[in-house]
Amino acid sequence: MGLAKLCGWFGISRQAYYQQNNSDALFALESTLVVREVQQIREKHKRIGGRKLYFMLQPFLQEHNIKMGRDALFTMLSANFLLVRKRKRLIKTTNSYHRFKKYPNLIRGFVATAINQLWVSDITYWKINGTKHVYISLITDVYSHKIVGYHVAETLAVIETIKALNSALLALGPKRPIQLVHHSDRGFQYCNPDYVNLLLANNIGISMTENSDPLENALAERVNGIIKEEYLYAYEVSNIKEARSLLDNVIDLYNNERPHMSIGNLMPNQVHQTSELIEAKKLWKNYYRKQTTFVNQS
């Protein structure tokens, strides 16, 4: 049976038939190119989410004149088994039942307008070698979202958490900000006099969460999740030396290559170095409506 008769039965012209075939072939080619580019991005950013991928793909899509919306990208990722699933947190690293002094939450409603106004800190676990757990202390600048201090250790001892703080202070240099506040949960590491005294010696204010609501330290919790979910869980390490080497590489990728919607899809170190005012629409919910100022602790 001839093509003309078949097309007549379905009410289409031969020209439309050939155009559709060409369109399908072009779509298949474009999809193949995009999948390969996604796989290249995932070589370094192992479990980065679809929204970030869509932003990171924009230069590639424009260069190859490929028109693909975010929904189409998600459909393509799903069809090629490239979507990522989040893992559930199983281990609690915060012990707030201790004898040390606890400090009030000074930052409820506070919005950072420059770098080194507010640091948030938290500790999270990382399972290595199949069974062993190590513990990562992270300190993040709220304005730029840059991880300014970090350390991974085999125990939850306060001396290990202090090493993360010292790395942040070293990066800060000899010039201290006029007003910098360190916010954390009420874990014994952060309430320990050794940690507190180091903050006070550097003229850094102390703020802590007042209940178990993770929203009181939301950015720190979010950064924990990014580092583990998108990077660390994709690797196998067998000892603390390998863990520290991998964490160094992961923090570098996070700070210098991973975009954040909450800072205008810029990279944390890009914002931290330029200190430019970010004119970006907030893409997260503001849980604290009341505006407050820092409380003088002297």
PDB file of C-alpha atoms in Angstrom:
ATOM      1  CA  MET A   1       0.000   0.000   0.000  1.00  0.00           C
ATOM      2  CA  GLY A   2       1.376   3.403  -0.945  1.00  0.00           C
ATOM      3  CA  LEU A   3       2.319   6.090   1.570  1.00  0.00           C
ATOM      4  CA  ALA A   4      -0.111   8.572  -0.006  1.00  0.00           C
ATOM      5  CA  LYS A   5      -3.072   6.225   0.594  1.00  0.00           C
ATOM      6  CA  LEU A   6      -2.000   5.534   4.194  1.00  0.00           C
ATOM      7  CA  CYS A   7      -1.664   9.238   4.936  1.00  0.00           C
ATOM      8  CA  GLY A   8      -5.091   9.814   3.399  1.00  0.00           C
ATOM      9  CA  TRP A   9      -6.645   7.267   5.737  1.00  0.00           C
ATOM     10  CA  PHE A  10      -5.234   9.115   8.776  1.00  0.00           C
ATOM     11  CA  GLY A  11      -6.052  12.543   7.383  1.00  0.00           C
ATOM     12  CA  ILE A  12      -2.455  13.813   7.150  1.00  0.00           C
ATOM     13  CA  SER A  13      -0.283  14.875   4.234  1.00  0.00           C
ATOM     14  CA  ARG A  14       2.924  13.163   3.227  1.00  0.00           C
ATOM     15  CA  GLN A  15       4.764  16.399   4.076  1.00  0.00           C
ATOM     16  CA  ALA A  16       3.403  16.306   7.639  1.00  0.00           C
ATOM     17  CA  TYR A  17       4.425  12.627   7.893  1.00  0.00           C
ATOM     18  CA  TYR A  18       8.020  13.379   6.914  1.00  0.00           C
ATOM     19  CA  GLN A  19       8.138  16.446   9.174  1.00  0.00           C
ATOM     20  CA  GLN A  20       6.999  14.347  12.123  1.00  0.00           C
ATOM     21  CA  ASN A  21       9.639  11.734  11.391  1.00  0.00           C
ATOM     22  CA  ASN A  22      12.304  14.423  11.204  1.00  0.00           C
ATOM     23  CA  SER A  23      11.020  15.966  14.440  1.00  0.00           C
ATOM     24  CA  ASP A  24      11.143  12.621  16.249  1.00  0.00           C
ATOM     25  CA  ALA A  25      14.682  12.002  15.022  1.00  0.00           C
ATOM     26  CA  LEU A  26      15.785  15.462  16.140  1.00  0.00           C
ATOM     27  CA  PHE A  27      14.203  14.999  19.577  1.00  0.00           C
ATOM     28  CA  ALA A  28      15.955  11.638  19.990  1.00  0.00           C
ATOM     29  CA  LEU A  29      19.289  13.226  19.060  1.00  0.00           C
ATOM     30  CA  GLU A  30      18.777  16.162  21.424  1.00  0.00           C
ATOM     31  CA  SER A  31      17.771  13.819  24.254  1.00  0.00           C
ATOM     32  CA  THR A  32      20.919  11.746  23.713  1.00  0.00           C
ATOM     33  CA  LEU A  33      23.088  14.866  23.843  1.00  0.00           C
ATOM     34  CA  VAL A  34      21.390  16.108  27.030  1.00  0.00           C
ATOM     35  CA  VAL A  35      21.691  12.721  28.732  1.00  0.00           C
ATOM     36  CA  ARG A  36      25.413  12.653  27.975  1.00  0.00           C
ATOM     37  CA  GLU A  37      25.845  16.162  29.372  1.00  0.00           C
ATOM     38  CA  VAL A  38      23.915  15.220  32.523  1.00  0.00           C
ATOM     39  CA  GLN A  39      26.160  12.187  32.958  1.00  0.00           C
ATOM     40  CA  GLN A  40      29.242  14.412  32.637  1.00  0.00           C
ATOM     41  CA  ILE A  41      27.904  16.791  35.292  1.00  0.00           C
ATOM     42  CA  ARG A  42      27.131  13.824  37.520  1.00  0.00           C
ATOM     43  CA  GLU A  43      30.721  12.644  37.238  1.00  0.00           C
ATOM     44  CA  LYS A  44      31.517  15.284  39.853  1.00  0.00           C
ATOM     45  CA  HIS A  45      28.119  16.185  41.284  1.00  0.00           C
ATOM     46  CA  LYS A  46      26.966  12.595  41.783  1.00  0.00           C
ATOM     47  CA  ARG A  47      23.454  13.142  43.132  1.00  0.00           C
ATOM     48  CA  ILE A  48      22.653  16.747  42.326  1.00  0.00           C
ATOM     49  CA  GLY A  49      18.918  17.324  41.883  1.00  0.00           C
ATOM     50  CA  GLY A  50      16.954  18.016  38.720  1.00  0.00           C
ATOM     51  CA  ARG A  51      16.351  21.709  39.386  1.00  0.00           C
ATOM     52  CA  LYS A  52      20.052  22.394  39.788  1.00  0.00           C
ATOM     53  CA  LEU A  53      20.774  20.287  36.720  1.00  0.00           C
ATOM     54  CA  TYR A  54      18.316  22.351  34.683  1.00  0.00           C
ATOM     55  CA  PHE A  55      20.157  25.549  35.602  1.00  0.00           C
ATOM     56  CA  MET A  56      23.609  24.041  35.012  1.00  0.00           C
ATOM     57  CA  LEU A  57      22.487  22.761  31.596  1.00  0.00           C
ATOM     58  CA  GLN A  58      21.418  26.180  30.312  1.00  0.00           C
ATOM     59  CA  PRO A  59      24.746  27.112  28.611  1.00  0.00           C
ATOM     60  CA  PHE A  60      24.817  23.681  26.932  1.00  0.00           C
ATOM     61  CA  LEU A  61      21.192  23.941  25.774  1.00  0.00           C
ATOM     62  CA  GLN A  62      21.747  27.429  24.368  1.00  0.00           C
ATOM     63  CA  GLU A  63      24.969  26.413  22.625  1.00  0.00           C
ATOM     64  CA  HIS A  64      23.200  23.540  20.849  1.00  0.00           C
ATOM     65  CA  ASN A  65      19.942  25.450  20.319  1.00  0.00           C
ATOM     66  CA  ILE A  66      17.976  22.862  22.284  1.00  0.00           C
ATOM     67  CA  LYS A  67      14.639  23.992  23.694  1.00  0.00           C
ATOM     68  CA  MET A  68      13.778  21.936  26.750  1.00  0.00           C
ATOM     69  CA  GLY A  69      11.666  22.988  29.717  1.00  0.00           C
ATOM     70  CA  ARG A  70      12.147  21.789  33.265  1.00  0.00           C
ATOM     71  CA  ASP A  71       9.229  19.329  33.114  1.00  0.00           C
ATOM     72  CA  ALA A  72      10.617  17.826  29.892  1.00  0.00           C
ATOM     73  CA  LEU A  73      14.014  17.460  31.571  1.00  0.00           C
ATOM     74  CA  PHE A  74      12.469  15.653  34.558  1.00  0.00           C
ATOM     75  CA  THR A  75      10.605  13.318  32.187  1.00  0.00           C
ATOM     76  CA  MET A  76      13.841  12.583  30.346  1.00  0.00           C
ATOM     77  CA  LEU A  77      15.729  12.000  33.613  1.00  0.00           C
ATOM     78  CA  SER A  78      13.032   9.604  34.783  1.00  0.00           C
ATOM     79  CA  ALA A  79      13.039   7.695  31.475  1.00  0.00           C
ATOM     80  CA  ASN A  80      16.822   7.271  31.735  1.00  0.00           C
ATOM     81  CA  PHE A  81      16.807   6.368  35.458  1.00  0.00           C
ATOM     82  CA  LEU A  82      18.700   9.545  36.344  1.00  0.00           C
ATOM     83  CA  LEU A  83      16.421  10.868  39.092  1.00  0.00           C
ATOM     84  CA  VAL A  84      17.820  10.691  42.626  1.00  0.00           C
ATOM     85  CA  ARG A  85      16.046   9.572  45.770  1.00  0.00           C
ATOM     86  CA  LYS A  86      16.628  11.103  49.166  1.00  0.00           C
ATOM     87  CA  ARG A  87      17.789   8.976  52.063  1.00  0.00           C
ATOM     88  CA  LYS A  88      16.279   9.069  55.530  1.00  0.00           C
ATOM     89  CA  ARG A  89      18.290  10.318  58.473  1.00  0.00           C
ATOM     90  CA  LEU A  90      18.614   7.562  61.058  1.00  0.00           C
ATOM     91  CA  ILE A  91      21.163   8.771  63.616  1.00  0.00           C
ATOM     92  CA  LYS A  92      20.840  11.618  66.089  1.00  0.00           C
ATOM     93  CA  THR A  93      24.049  13.566  66.698  1.00  0.00           C
ATOM     94  CA  THR A  94      22.714  16.231  69.080  1.00  0.00           C
ATOM     95  CA  ASN A  95      22.772  15.692  72.838  1.00  0.00           C
ATOM     96  CA  SER A  96      21.307  18.733  74.580  1.00  0.00           C
ATOM     97  CA  TYR A  97      21.001  17.069  77.998  1.00  0.00           C
ATOM     98  CA  HIS A  98      24.147  18.313  79.695  1.00  0.00           C
ATOM     99  CA  ARG A  99      25.302  20.633  82.461  1.00  0.00           C
ATOM    100  CA  PHE A 100      26.717  23.408  80.281  1.00  0.00           C
ATOM    101  CA  LYS A 101      25.124  26.823  79.834  1.00  0.00           C
ATOM    102  CA  LYS A 102      22.670  27.153  76.960  1.00  0.00           C
ATOM    103  CA  TYR A 103      22.284  30.419  75.041  1.00  0.00           C
ATOM    104  CA  PRO A 104      19.097  31.991  73.615  1.00  0.00           C
ATOM    105  CA  ASN A 105      18.148  32.161  69.947  1.00  0.00           C
ATOM    106  CA  LEU A 106      19.269  35.629  68.817  1.00  0.00           C
ATOM    107  CA  ILE A 107      18.585  35.276  65.099  1.00  0.00           C
ATOM    108  CA  ARG A 108      14.869  34.547  64.819  1.00  0.00           C
ATOM    109  CA  GLY A 109      13.726  36.736  61.930  1.00  0.00           C
ATOM    110  CA  PHE A 110      17.222  38.010  61.170  1.00  0.00           C
ATOM    111  CA  VAL A 111      18.116  38.405  57.481  1.00  0.00           C
ATOM    112  CA  ALA A 112      21.823  38.585  56.613  1.00  0.00           C
ATOM    113  CA  THR A 113      22.785  41.473  54.313  1.00  0.00           C
ATOM    114  CA  ALA A 114      26.515  40.717  53.966  1.00  0.00           C
ATOM    115  CA  ILE A 115      29.044  37.961  54.511  1.00  0.00           C
ATOM    116  CA  ASN A 116      30.367  37.166  57.986  1.00  0.00           C
ATOM    117  CA  GLN A 117      27.345  38.494  59.824  1.00  0.00           C
ATOM    118  CA  LEU A 118      25.963  35.091  60.709  1.00  0.00           C
ATOM    119  CA  TRP A 119      27.513  31.639  60.715  1.00  0.00           C
ATOM    120  CA  VAL A 120      25.442  28.507  61.304  1.00  0.00           C
ATOM    121  CA  SER A 121      26.982  25.286  62.499  1.00  0.00           C
ATOM    122  CA  ASP A 122      25.912  21.672  62.825  1.00  0.00           C
ATOM    123  CA  ILE A 123      27.271  18.139  63.120  1.00  0.00           C
ATOM    124  CA  THR A 124      26.164  15.228  60.989  1.00  0.00           C
ATOM    125  CA  TYR A 125      27.191  11.595  60.669  1.00  0.00           C
ATOM    126  CA  TRP A 126      28.657   9.803  57.644  1.00  0.00           C
ATOM    127  CA  LYS A 127      28.711   6.037  57.332  1.00  0.00           C
ATOM    128  CA  ILE A 128      31.944   4.696  55.844  1.00  0.00           C
ATOM    129  CA  ASN A 129      33.390   1.251  55.254  1.00  0.00           C
ATOM    130  CA  GLY A 130      29.942  -0.307  55.452  1.00  0.00           C
ATOM    131  CA  THR A 131      29.551  -0.100  59.233  1.00  0.00           C
ATOM    132  CA  LYS A 132      31.676   2.654  60.751  1.00  0.00           C
ATOM    133  CA  HIS A 133      30.394   6.183  61.382  1.00  0.00           C
ATOM    134  CA  VAL A 134      32.433   9.369  61.297  1.00  0.00           C
ATOM    135  CA  TYR A 135      31.173  12.842  62.177  1.00  0.00           C
ATOM    136  CA  ILE A 136      31.343  16.009  60.094  1.00  0.00           C
ATOM    137  CA  SER A 137      31.300  19.474  61.667  1.00  0.00           C
ATOM    138  CA  LEU A 138      30.289  22.215  59.223  1.00  0.00           C
ATOM    139  CA  ILE A 139      30.195  26.001  59.587  1.00  0.00           C
ATOM    140  CA  THR A 140      28.338  27.910  56.862  1.00  0.00           C
ATOM    141  CA  ASP A 141      28.078  31.630  56.141  1.00  0.00           C
ATOM    142  CA  VAL A 142      24.364  32.432  55.857  1.00  0.00           C
ATOM    143  CA  TYR A 143      24.642  35.234  53.290  1.00  0.00           C
ATOM    144  CA  SER A 144      26.828  33.439  50.746  1.00  0.00           C
ATOM    145  CA  HIS A 145      25.993  29.836  51.753  1.00  0.00           C
ATOM    146  CA  LYS A 146      29.721  29.123  51.635  1.00  0.00           C
ATOM    147  CA  ILE A 147      31.075  26.446  53.948  1.00  0.00           C
ATOM    148  CA  VAL A 148      33.742  28.462  55.749  1.00  0.00           C
ATOM    149  CA  GLY A 149      34.899  25.781  58.173  1.00  0.00           C
ATOM    150  CA  TYR A 150      34.704  22.004  58.393  1.00  0.00           C
ATOM    151  CA  HIS A 151      36.269  18.924  59.934  1.00  0.00           C
ATOM    152  CA  VAL A 152      35.564  15.196  59.912  1.00  0.00           C
ATOM    153  CA  ALA A 153      36.481  12.998  62.882  1.00  0.00           C
ATOM    154  CA  GLU A 154      35.938   9.546  64.319  1.00  0.00           C
ATOM    155  CA  THR A 155      34.327  10.840  67.524  1.00  0.00           C
ATOM    156  CA  LEU A 156      31.933  13.551  68.685  1.00  0.00           C
ATOM    157  CA  ALA A 157      34.529  15.014  71.068  1.00  0.00           C
ATOM    158  CA  VAL A 158      34.429  18.795  71.415  1.00  0.00           C
ATOM    159  CA  ILE A 159      38.079  19.087  70.366  1.00  0.00           C
ATOM    160  CA  GLU A 160      37.071  17.827  66.919  1.00  0.00           C
ATOM    161  CA  THR A 161      34.290  20.421  66.587  1.00  0.00           C
ATOM    162  CA  ILE A 162      36.754  23.124  67.641  1.00  0.00           C
ATOM    163  CA  LYS A 163      38.939  22.161  64.677  1.00  0.00           C
ATOM    164  CA  ALA A 164      36.088  23.126  62.335  1.00  0.00           C
ATOM    165  CA  LEU A 165      35.756  26.474  64.107  1.00  0.00           C
ATOM    166  CA  ASN A 166      39.502  27.060  63.909  1.00  0.00           C
ATOM    167  CA  SER A 167      39.457  26.415  60.176  1.00  0.00           C
ATOM    168  CA  ALA A 168      36.713  29.042  59.785  1.00  0.00           C
ATOM    169  CA  LEU A 169      38.652  31.535  61.899  1.00  0.00           C
ATOM    170  CA  LEU A 170      41.812  30.874  59.899  1.00  0.00           C
ATOM    171  CA  ALA A 171      39.972  31.592  56.651  1.00  0.00           C
ATOM    172  CA  LEU A 172      38.563  34.750  58.194  1.00  0.00           C
ATOM    173  CA  GLY A 173      42.063  36.129  58.733  1.00  0.00           C
ATOM    174  CA  PRO A 174      43.266  38.607  61.357  1.00  0.00           C
ATOM    175  CA  LYS A 175      40.550  41.180  60.594  1.00  0.00           C
ATOM    176  CA  ARG A 176      37.397  40.341  62.523  1.00  0.00           C
ATOM    177  CA  PRO A 177      33.898  41.515  61.469  1.00  0.00           C
ATOM    178  CA  ILE A 178      32.296  44.161  63.665  1.00  0.00           C
ATOM    179  CA  GLN A 179      29.327  41.929  64.401  1.00  0.00           C
ATOM    180  CA  LEU A 180      29.440  38.205  63.748  1.00  0.00           C
ATOM    181  CA  VAL A 181      27.122  35.684  65.399  1.00  0.00           C
ATOM    182  CA  HIS A 182      27.607  31.921  65.554  1.00  0.00           C
ATOM    183  CA  HIS A 183      24.327  29.960  65.633  1.00  0.00           C
ATOM    184  CA  SER A 184      24.034  26.255  66.458  1.00  0.00           C
ATOM    185  CA  ASP A 185      21.890  23.718  68.271  1.00  0.00           C
ATOM    186  CA  ARG A 186      22.326  23.092  72.006  1.00  0.00           C
ATOM    187  CA  GLY A 187      24.590  20.100  71.640  1.00  0.00           C
ATOM    188  CA  PHE A 188      27.231  19.639  74.305  1.00  0.00           C
ATOM    189  CA  GLN A 189      30.003  20.416  71.805  1.00  0.00           C
ATOM    190  CA  TYR A 190      28.716  23.953  71.179  1.00  0.00           C
ATOM    191  CA  CYS A 191      27.911  24.614  74.850  1.00  0.00           C
ATOM    192  CA  ASN A 192      31.264  23.322  76.069  1.00  0.00           C
ATOM    193  CA  PRO A 193      33.328  26.117  77.714  1.00  0.00           C
ATOM    194  CA  ASP A 194      36.290  25.453  75.394  1.00  0.00           C
ATOM    195  CA  TYR A 195      34.144  26.113  72.327  1.00  0.00           C
ATOM    196  CA  VAL A 196      32.285  29.041  73.896  1.00  0.00           C
ATOM    197  CA  ASN A 197      35.483  30.706  75.092  1.00  0.00           C
ATOM    198  CA  LEU A 198      37.010  30.482  71.614  1.00  0.00           C
ATOM    199  CA  LEU A 199      33.976  32.282  70.194  1.00  0.00           C
ATOM    200  CA  LEU A 200      34.074  34.976  72.876  1.00  0.00           C
ATOM    201  CA  ALA A 201      37.835  35.440  72.467  1.00  0.00           C
ATOM    202  CA  ASN A 202      37.191  36.284  68.813  1.00  0.00           C
ATOM    203  CA  ASN A 203      34.321  38.663  69.646  1.00  0.00           C
ATOM    204  CA  ILE A 204      31.727  36.354  68.090  1.00  0.00           C
ATOM    205  CA  GLY A 205      28.205  36.378  69.473  1.00  0.00           C
ATOM    206  CA  ILE A 206      26.578  33.103  70.523  1.00  0.00           C
ATOM    207  CA  SER A 207      23.104  32.019  69.478  1.00  0.00           C
ATOM    208  CA  MET A 208      21.436  28.639  69.876  1.00  0.00           C
ATOM    209  CA  THR A 209      18.203  26.907  68.989  1.00  0.00           C
ATOM    210  CA  GLU A 210      15.622  26.759  71.764  1.00  0.00           C
ATOM    211  CA  ASN A 211      13.782  23.556  70.868  1.00  0.00           C
ATOM    212  CA  SER A 212      14.130  20.520  68.616  1.00  0.00           C
ATOM    213  CA  ASP A 213      12.548  22.201  65.590  1.00  0.00           C
ATOM    214  CA  PRO A 214      15.038  21.867  62.677  1.00  0.00           C
ATOM    215  CA  LEU A 215      13.681  25.125  61.218  1.00  0.00           C
ATOM    216  CA  GLU A 216      15.584  26.989  63.931  1.00  0.00           C
ATOM    217  CA  ASN A 217      18.780  25.966  62.176  1.00  0.00           C
ATOM    218  CA  ALA A 218      17.356  25.339  58.712  1.00  0.00           C
ATOM    219  CA  LEU A 219      20.323  26.365  56.560  1.00  0.00           C
ATOM    220  CA  ALA A 220      22.770  24.213  58.524  1.00  0.00           C
ATOM    221  CA  GLU A 221      20.416  21.237  58.196  1.00  0.00           C
ATOM    222  CA  ARG A 222      20.050  21.918  54.468  1.00  0.00           C
ATOM    223  CA  VAL A 223      23.818  22.070  53.893  1.00  0.00           C
ATOM    224  CA  ASN A 224      24.254  18.802  55.801  1.00  0.00           C
ATOM    225  CA  GLY A 225      21.772  17.173  53.458  1.00  0.00           C
ATOM    226  CA  ILE A 226      23.402  18.541  50.316  1.00  0.00           C
ATOM    227  CA  ILE A 227      26.891  17.394  51.261  1.00  0.00           C
ATOM    228  CA  LYS A 228      25.745  13.880  52.124  1.00  0.00           C
ATOM    229  CA  GLU A 229      22.858  13.278  49.718  1.00  0.00           C
ATOM    230  CA  GLU A 230      24.395  14.804  46.612  1.00  0.00           C
ATOM    231  CA  TYR A 231      28.028  13.864  47.131  1.00  0.00           C
ATOM    232  CA  LEU A 232      29.294  11.656  49.944  1.00  0.00           C
ATOM    233  CA  TYR A 233      26.758   8.839  49.629  1.00  0.00           C
ATOM    234  CA  ALA A 234      27.917   8.239  46.063  1.00  0.00           C
ATOM    235  CA  TYR A 235      31.401   7.136  47.196  1.00  0.00           C
ATOM    236  CA  GLU A 236      32.917   4.293  49.181  1.00  0.00           C
ATOM    237  CA  VAL A 237      35.738   5.105  51.589  1.00  0.00           C
ATOM    238  CA  SER A 238      37.436   2.728  53.972  1.00  0.00           C
ATOM    239  CA  ASN A 239      39.180   4.913  56.551  1.00  0.00           C
ATOM    240  CA  ILE A 240      39.338   8.397  58.039  1.00  0.00           C
ATOM    241  CA  LYS A 241      42.243   9.456  55.819  1.00  0.00           C
ATOM    242  CA  GLU A 242      40.254   8.723  52.672  1.00  0.00           C
ATOM    243  CA  ALA A 243      37.210  10.386  54.229  1.00  0.00           C
ATOM    244  CA  ARG A 244      39.095  13.631  54.856  1.00  0.00           C
ATOM    245  CA  SER A 245      40.535  13.683  51.346  1.00  0.00           C
ATOM    246  CA  LEU A 246      37.121  13.130  49.781  1.00  0.00           C
ATOM    247  CA  LEU A 247      35.488  15.752  52.000  1.00  0.00           C
ATOM    248  CA  ASP A 248      38.089  18.308  50.886  1.00  0.00           C
ATOM    249  CA  ASN A 249      37.133  17.677  47.251  1.00  0.00           C
ATOM    250  CA  VAL A 250      33.398  17.733  47.981  1.00  0.00           C
ATOM    251  CA  ILE A 251      33.558  21.045  49.873  1.00  0.00           C
ATOM    252  CA  ASP A 252      35.494  22.544  46.952  1.00  0.00           C
ATOM    253  CA  LEU A 253      32.807  21.398  44.487  1.00  0.00           C
ATOM    254  CA  TYR A 254      30.039  22.691  46.729  1.00  0.00           C
ATOM    255  CA  ASN A 255      31.637  26.104  47.270  1.00  0.00           C
ATOM    256  CA  ASN A 256      32.827  26.706  43.714  1.00  0.00           C
ATOM    257  CA  GLU A 257      30.574  24.846  41.287  1.00  0.00           C
ATOM    258  CA  ARG A 258      27.153  24.116  42.790  1.00  0.00           C
ATOM    259  CA  PRO A 259      24.543  26.864  42.182  1.00  0.00           C
ATOM    260  CA  HIS A 260      21.954  27.865  44.808  1.00  0.00           C
ATOM    261  CA  MET A 261      18.530  29.220  43.927  1.00  0.00           C
ATOM    262  CA  SER A 262      18.429  31.162  47.197  1.00  0.00           C
ATOM    263  CA  ILE A 263      21.438  33.249  46.102  1.00  0.00           C
ATOM    264  CA  GLY A 264      20.312  33.862  42.552  1.00  0.00           C
ATOM    265  CA  ASN A 265      21.738  30.589  41.184  1.00  0.00           C
ATOM    266  CA  LEU A 266      25.245  31.795  41.938  1.00  0.00           C
ATOM    267  CA  MET A 267      27.977  29.731  43.540  1.00  0.00           C
ATOM    268  CA  PRO A 268      28.716  30.274  47.258  1.00  0.00           C
ATOM    269  CA  ASN A 269      32.354  31.274  46.816  1.00  0.00           C
ATOM    270  CA  GLN A 270      31.380  33.600  43.987  1.00  0.00           C
ATOM    271  CA  VAL A 271      29.112  35.520  46.358  1.00  0.00           C
ATOM    272  CA  HIS A 272      31.532  35.298  49.281  1.00  0.00           C
ATOM    273  CA  GLN A 273      34.449  36.769  47.341  1.00  0.00           C
ATOM    274  CA  THR A 274      32.572  39.594  45.630  1.00  0.00           C
ATOM    275  CA  SER A 275      30.268  40.414  48.576  1.00  0.00           C
ATOM    276  CA  GLU A 276      27.742  41.673  46.028  1.00  0.00           C
ATOM    277  CA  LEU A 277      24.199  42.335  47.121  1.00  0.00           C
ATOM    278  CA  ILE A 278      22.043  39.521  45.828  1.00  0.00           C
ATOM    279  CA  GLU A 279      18.873  40.767  44.162  1.00  0.00           C
ATOM    280  CA  ALA A 280      17.124  37.416  43.929  1.00  0.00           C
ATOM    281  CA  LYS A 281      13.569  36.314  44.648  1.00  0.00           C
ATOM    282  CA  LYS A 282      13.408  34.093  47.707  1.00  0.00           C
ATOM    283  CA  LEU A 283      12.426  30.567  46.793  1.00  0.00           C
ATOM    284  CA  TRP A 284      11.971  29.300  50.337  1.00  0.00           C
ATOM    285  CA  LYS A 285       9.344  29.857  53.004  1.00  0.00           C
ATOM    286  CA  ASN A 286      10.023  32.393  55.745  1.00  0.00           C
ATOM    287  CA  TYR A 287       9.038  30.643  58.954  1.00  0.00           C
ATOM    288  CA  TYR A 288      10.015  33.517  61.214  1.00  0.00           C
ATOM    289  CA  ARG A 289       7.925  36.595  60.561  1.00  0.00           C
ATOM    290  CA  LYS A 290       8.935  38.759  63.478  1.00  0.00           C
ATOM    291  CA  GLN A 291      12.061  40.837  62.854  1.00  0.00           C
ATOM    292  CA  THR A 292      14.528  40.940  65.716  1.00  0.00           C
ATOM    293  CA  THR A 293      17.996  42.272  66.368  1.00  0.00           C
ATOM    294  CA  PHE A 294      20.964  40.707  68.050  1.00  0.00           C
ATOM    295  CA  VAL A 295      21.013  40.807  71.818  1.00  0.00           C
ATOM    296  CA  ASN A 296      24.058  42.270  73.522  1.00  0.00           C
ATOM    297  CA  GLN A 297      25.542  39.525  75.695  1.00  0.00           C
ATOM    298  CA  SER A 298      28.074  41.657  77.484  1.00  0.00           C
TER     299      SER A 298
END
